[in-house]
Structure formats: structure tokens, C-alpha cells
Amino acid sequence: DTGVSQDPRHKITKRGQNVTFRCDPISEHNRLYWYRQTLGQGPEFLTYFQNEAQLEKSRLLSDRFSAERPKGSFSTLEIQRTEQGDSAMYLCASSLETGIRYEQYFGPGTRLTVT
Amino acid sequence: AQSVSQHNHHVILSEAASLELGCNYSYGGTVNLFWYVQYPGQHLQLLLKYFSGDPLVKGIKGFEAEFIKSKFSFNLRKPSVQWSDTAEYFCAVNFHTSGTYKYIFGTGTRLKVLA
């Protein structure tokens, strides 16, 4: 168990550019979550997958955001036409789904700065 | 809307002082409750969790939390803090509603322990 990993750890981009982040969950975990965290706030839910199916998307996830988990393993989060308001820490978490009683394991996050 | 409130945003204590961080949630059904900790430069780690049973749960590093259902509270406590407890603490609640699972975090409490 190597934990949840995320890549890159930091990304600086200019407004209007597209960015893509990757998350590798704990290998046996079938659920994967994306969160966004801004300064002074707790993680805010964006979306989650059970295996390769995207089961829920938050209203925070605008049309410029898309997430995939094509083979039910790693996931990518893409932001198109980035805006300064997208600057935040993007967190990935995974869990082993066992009904409602589960705990999430978080990765180190990708810090995005949009200039 | 469901939410988690952490009333103390910043707490400063001297070593050996006792700690209590408040957490209240707003959801009337069955919940699971969590406290996460984020040490400087590290990712979110689970401190303790409550699923059912004894409302007083013990976690790592001498932390404990008490679930009081009538008060919708899950306060975190430690009898004697150490400098190494300096971190940000997040309360989270998880429940099942409208055919989906929700995982909601509070805004966090930043704890600074003075040596």
C-alpha cells in the first residue's frame, strides 16, 4: 500500500490554458474522489467515481472541468480555459466502498496557481 | 443544506494545556463522523472516526472525540497537547441521502501549540 499519489504536486499556468492532473488511488480501492480546497476552507467535494463510473458531480464542477477514470484505476481531472478563480489545491482521495461505512485516504494534492 | 461547522478557526495553546475543538453538523439522519489532521506540509490524515457504538472514540496520538447525537456534535479533545500537535484539524461527516453519499468537511481549525 503506497497510498494515494497525485501528479504534479504544483502547477503554475496562465489564464486561458488547459491543465490536467492525475491521481493514482490505493490499488484495491474502487472509489475515487476529487476535492478542491482554498485557503481557509475545508475540502469541497467535486466529483466521485465508483470503478470507472462517475456517480456524482458537484455544482462546483463547471463545464470547464472534466474528470475521467477510464479503467477504474487512475483518474484525471482536466480544467479547460483556466481562470484565476481556479487557483486552489486539488485533492484526490480513495476508499474501499463498503456501504456507508468507509473512510477516505487522501493524496498530497496538486496546487494550481493561475496567473 | 447540510453543513459542518467548526467554530474555532484559530486556537493557540501552550504545551500541556487541554484541547477541545468544536464540531457541529446539520443532518437529521444517520451519520458517520471523522476528524482529519493536516500537519504542515503533509496531506490530510485520519485522526479518528465514529460509525456506531460507544459515542466516545479514541484515535491516534491521544486524541478522542465524543459524539452527542442530541447536540449534533462531535468535539475533539486531548488532555495535554504537545508542540507536535500544531496542525490544522478538520471535522467531516458522511451520510447517505437521495441515493448518493455525501462527505462534507468543516472549514478547519488551525491549532498552534507553543513550546
CSV table of C-alpha atoms in Angstrom, one decimal:
chain,number,residue,atom,x,y,z
A,1,ASP,CA,0.0,0.0,0.0
A,2,THR,CA,1.8,3.1,-1.3
A,3,GLY,CA,-1.0,5.5,-0.6
A,4,VAL,CA,-2.7,7.9,-2.9
A,5,SER,CA,-0.4,9.8,-5.2
A,6,GLN,CA,-1.0,12.9,-7.3
A,7,ASP,CA,0.9,14.4,-10.1
A,8,PRO,CA,2.0,17.1,-10.5
A,9,ARG,CA,2.3,18.5,-7.0
A,10,HIS,CA,2.4,22.1,-8.2
A,11,LYS,CA,1.2,23.6,-11.4
A,12,ILE,CA,1.5,27.2,-12.5
A,13,THR,CA,-0.3,28.2,-15.6
A,14,LYS,CA,-1.5,31.3,-17.4
A,15,ARG,CA,-5.1,32.2,-17.6
A,16,GLY,CA,-6.8,30.5,-20.5
A,17,GLN,CA,-4.6,27.5,-20.6
A,18,ASN,CA,-5.8,23.9,-20.1
A,19,VAL,CA,-4.3,21.8,-17.3
A,20,THR,CA,-4.6,18.1,-16.4
A,21,PHE,CA,-4.0,16.5,-13.1
A,22,ARG,CA,-3.5,12.8,-12.4
A,23,CYS,CA,-4.5,10.8,-9.3
A,24,ASP,CA,-3.4,7.2,-8.6
A,25,PRO,CA,-5.6,5.7,-5.8
A,26,ILE,CA,-4.7,2.9,-3.4
A,27,SER,CA,-4.7,-0.1,-5.6
A,28,GLU,CA,-7.6,-2.1,-4.2
A,29,HIS,CA,-9.9,1.0,-3.7
A,30,ASN,CA,-12.8,1.1,-6.0
A,31,ARG,CA,-13.9,4.7,-5.2
A,32,LEU,CA,-12.1,7.8,-6.1
A,33,TYR,CA,-13.0,11.4,-5.2
A,34,TRP,CA,-11.8,14.8,-6.2
A,35,TYR,CA,-12.0,17.8,-3.9
A,36,ARG,CA,-10.9,21.4,-4.1
A,37,GLN,CA,-9.5,23.3,-1.2
A,38,THR,CA,-8.9,27.0,-1.0
A,39,LEU,CA,-7.2,28.9,1.7
A,40,GLY,CA,-9.1,28.9,5.0
A,41,GLN,CA,-11.6,26.4,3.8
A,42,GLY,CA,-12.1,22.7,4.2
A,43,PRO,CA,-12.1,20.3,1.2
A,44,GLU,CA,-15.1,20.9,-1.1
A,45,PHE,CA,-16.4,17.9,-3.0
A,46,LEU,CA,-16.2,18.0,-6.8
A,47,THR,CA,-16.9,14.5,-8.0
A,48,TYR,CA,-16.5,10.8,-7.4
A,49,PHE,CA,-16.2,7.6,-9.2
A,50,GLN,CA,-17.1,4.1,-8.3
A,51,ASN,CA,-14.8,2.0,-10.5
A,52,GLU,CA,-15.0,3.8,-13.9
A,53,ALA,CA,-18.4,5.2,-13.4
A,54,GLN,CA,-18.7,8.9,-12.4
A,55,LEU,CA,-21.6,8.8,-10.0
A,56,GLU,CA,-21.9,12.3,-8.8
A,57,LYS,CA,-20.8,15.8,-9.8
A,58,SER,CA,-20.9,18.9,-7.6
A,59,ARG,CA,-22.4,22.1,-8.9
A,60,LEU,CA,-18.9,23.5,-8.3
A,61,LEU,CA,-17.8,21.5,-11.3
A,62,SER,CA,-18.5,23.8,-14.2
A,63,ASP,CA,-18.4,22.8,-17.8
A,64,ARG,CA,-14.7,23.7,-18.0
A,65,PHE,CA,-14.0,20.8,-15.6
A,66,SER,CA,-14.0,17.2,-16.7
A,67,ALA,CA,-12.9,14.1,-14.8
A,68,GLU,CA,-12.3,10.6,-16.1
A,69,ARG,CA,-11.4,7.2,-14.7
A,70,PRO,CA,-11.2,5.2,-17.8
A,71,LYS,CA,-10.1,1.8,-16.5
A,72,GLY,CA,-11.3,2.2,-12.9
A,73,SER,CA,-7.8,2.8,-11.7
A,74,PHE,CA,-6.1,6.2,-12.0
A,75,SER,CA,-8.1,9.3,-12.7
A,76,THR,CA,-7.5,12.6,-14.4
A,77,LEU,CA,-9.1,16.0,-13.8
A,78,GLU,CA,-8.9,18.5,-16.6
A,79,ILE,CA,-9.6,22.2,-16.4
A,80,GLN,CA,-10.1,24.0,-19.6
A,81,ARG,CA,-9.6,27.7,-20.1
A,82,THR,CA,-8.3,28.2,-16.6
A,83,GLU,CA,-9.4,31.3,-14.7
A,84,GLN,CA,-7.7,32.9,-11.7
A,85,GLY,CA,-10.6,31.7,-9.5
A,86,ASP,CA,-9.5,28.1,-10.3
A,87,SER,CA,-6.3,28.6,-8.2
A,88,ALA,CA,-6.6,26.1,-5.3
A,89,MET,CA,-5.3,22.8,-4.0
A,90,TYR,CA,-6.9,19.9,-5.8
A,91,LEU,CA,-7.2,16.8,-3.6
A,92,CYS,CA,-7.8,13.3,-4.6
A,93,ALA,CA,-9.0,10.6,-2.2
A,94,SER,CA,-9.9,7.0,-2.5
A,95,SER,CA,-11.8,4.5,-0.4
A,96,LEU,CA,-12.9,0.9,-0.4
A,97,GLU,CA,-16.7,1.0,-0.7
A,98,THR,CA,-18.4,-1.0,2.0
A,99,GLY,CA,-21.8,0.6,2.1
A,100,ILE,CA,-21.9,3.8,4.1
A,101,ARG,CA,-19.1,2.9,6.5
A,102,TYR,CA,-16.0,3.9,4.7
A,103,GLU,CA,-13.1,6.3,5.3
A,104,GLN,CA,-11.2,8.2,2.7
A,105,TYR,CA,-7.5,8.3,2.2
A,106,PHE,CA,-6.1,11.5,0.8
A,107,GLY,CA,-3.3,12.2,-1.5
A,108,PRO,CA,-0.9,15.2,-1.2
A,109,GLY,CA,-2.8,17.3,-3.6
A,110,THR,CA,-1.9,19.4,-6.6
A,111,ARG,CA,-1.6,23.1,-6.0
A,112,LEU,CA,-2.7,25.1,-9.0
A,113,THR,CA,-1.8,28.7,-9.5
A,114,VAL,CA,-3.4,30.6,-12.4
A,115,THR,CA,-1.6,33.8,-13.2
B,1,ALA,CA,-28.4,22.4,3.2
B,2,GLN,CA,-26.3,20.0,5.1
B,3,SER,CA,-23.2,21.5,6.7
B,4,VAL,CA,-20.4,21.1,9.2
B,5,SER,CA,-19.4,23.9,11.5
B,6,GLN,CA,-16.2,24.4,13.3
B,7,HIS,CA,-16.5,27.4,15.5
B,8,ASN,CA,-12.9,27.8,16.4
B,9,HIS,CA,-10.8,28.9,13.4
B,10,HIS,CA,-7.6,29.6,15.2
B,11,VAL,CA,-6.5,28.2,18.6
B,12,ILE,CA,-3.2,28.9,20.4
B,13,LEU,CA,-2.3,26.8,23.4
B,14,SER,CA,0.8,26.2,25.5
B,15,GLU,CA,2.2,22.7,25.8
B,16,ALA,CA,0.4,20.5,28.3
B,17,ALA,CA,-2.8,22.5,28.0
B,18,SER,CA,-6.0,20.7,27.3
B,19,LEU,CA,-7.7,20.9,24.0
B,20,GLU,CA,-11.3,20.8,22.9
B,21,LEU,CA,-12.3,21.7,19.3
B,22,GLY,CA,-15.9,22.0,18.5
B,23,CYS,CA,-17.7,20.4,15.6
B,24,ASN,CA,-21.4,20.6,14.8
B,25,TYR,CA,-23.2,19.2,11.8
B,26,SER,CA,-26.7,19.7,10.4
B,27,TYR,CA,-28.3,16.5,9.2
B,28,GLY,CA,-31.0,14.6,11.0
B,29,GLY,CA,-30.3,11.1,9.8
B,30,THR,CA,-27.7,8.5,10.5
B,31,VAL,CA,-24.2,9.9,10.1
B,32,ASN,CA,-20.6,8.8,10.3
B,33,LEU,CA,-18.2,11.3,11.7
B,34,PHE,CA,-14.5,11.9,11.3
B,35,TRP,CA,-11.6,14.1,12.4
B,36,TYR,CA,-8.7,14.6,10.0
B,37,VAL,CA,-5.5,16.3,10.7
B,38,GLN,CA,-3.1,18.1,8.3
B,39,TYR,CA,0.4,18.7,9.7
B,40,PRO,CA,2.4,21.4,8.0
B,41,GLY,CA,3.5,20.3,4.6
B,42,GLN,CA,1.7,17.0,4.8
B,43,HIS,CA,-1.6,15.6,3.4
B,44,LEU,CA,-4.8,15.0,5.3
B,45,GLN,CA,-4.7,12.0,7.6
B,46,LEU,CA,-7.5,10.4,9.5
B,47,LEU,CA,-7.3,11.0,13.2
B,48,LEU,CA,-10.4,9.1,14.4
B,49,LYS,CA,-13.8,8.1,13.2
B,50,TYR,CA,-17.2,7.2,14.6
B,51,PHE,CA,-19.5,4.8,12.9
B,52,SER,CA,-21.7,3.4,15.7
B,53,GLY,CA,-21.5,2.1,19.2
B,54,ASP,CA,-19.6,3.8,22.1
B,55,PRO,CA,-20.0,7.5,21.4
B,56,LEU,CA,-16.6,8.2,22.9
B,57,VAL,CA,-14.0,7.2,20.3
B,58,LYS,CA,-10.3,7.1,20.7
B,59,GLY,CA,-7.9,7.9,17.9
B,60,ILE,CA,-4.2,8.2,17.3
B,61,LYS,CA,-1.8,10.3,19.3
B,62,GLY,CA,-4.0,10.5,22.4
B,63,PHE,CA,-6.9,12.2,20.7
B,64,GLU,CA,-10.5,11.3,21.5
B,65,ALA,CA,-13.9,12.6,20.4
B,66,GLU,CA,-17.4,12.3,21.7
B,67,PHE,CA,-20.5,12.0,19.6
B,68,ILE,CA,-23.5,13.7,21.2
B,69,LYS,CA,-26.4,12.9,19.0
B,70,SER,CA,-28.8,15.3,20.7
B,71,LYS,CA,-26.5,18.2,20.1
B,72,PHE,CA,-25.4,17.1,16.6
B,73,SER,CA,-21.8,17.5,17.9
B,74,PHE,CA,-18.6,15.6,17.6
B,75,ASN,CA,-16.0,17.5,19.6
B,76,LEU,CA,-12.3,16.6,19.6
B,77,ARG,CA,-10.3,16.5,22.8
B,78,LYS,CA,-6.9,15.9,24.0
B,79,PRO,CA,-5.9,16.2,27.7
B,80,SER,CA,-2.4,17.5,27.2
B,81,VAL,CA,-1.2,18.9,23.8
B,82,GLN,CA,2.3,18.8,22.5
B,83,TRP,CA,4.2,21.1,20.2
B,84,SER,CA,4.0,18.4,17.6
B,85,ASP,CA,0.1,18.7,17.6
B,86,THR,CA,0.5,22.0,15.7
B,87,ALA,CA,-1.6,21.4,12.6
B,88,GLU,CA,-5.0,22.1,11.0
B,89,TYR,CA,-7.9,19.9,12.1
B,90,PHE,CA,-10.9,19.2,10.0
B,91,CYS,CA,-14.2,17.6,11.1
B,92,ALA,CA,-16.1,15.7,8.4
B,93,VAL,CA,-19.5,14.0,8.2
B,94,ASN,CA,-20.6,11.3,5.8
B,95,PHE,CA,-24.2,10.1,5.2
B,96,HIS,CA,-26.4,8.6,2.6
B,97,THR,CA,-29.2,10.7,1.1
B,98,SER,CA,-31.2,10.8,-2.1
B,99,GLY,CA,-29.5,7.8,-3.5
B,100,THR,CA,-26.0,9.1,-3.0
B,101,TYR,CA,-23.3,9.5,-0.4
B,102,LYS,CA,-22.3,12.9,0.9
B,103,TYR,CA,-18.9,13.7,2.5
B,104,ILE,CA,-18.8,17.2,4.0
B,105,PHE,CA,-15.9,18.9,5.6
B,106,GLY,CA,-15.8,21.8,8.1
B,107,THR,CA,-13.7,24.8,7.4
B,108,GLY,CA,-10.9,23.6,9.7
B,109,THR,CA,-9.3,24.8,13.0
B,110,ARG,CA,-5.7,25.9,12.9
B,111,LEU,CA,-4.0,24.9,16.1
B,112,LYS,CA,-0.7,26.3,17.2
B,113,VAL,CA,1.0,24.9,20.3
B,114,LEU,CA,3.7,27.0,21.9
B,115,ALA,CA,6.7,25.2,23.3
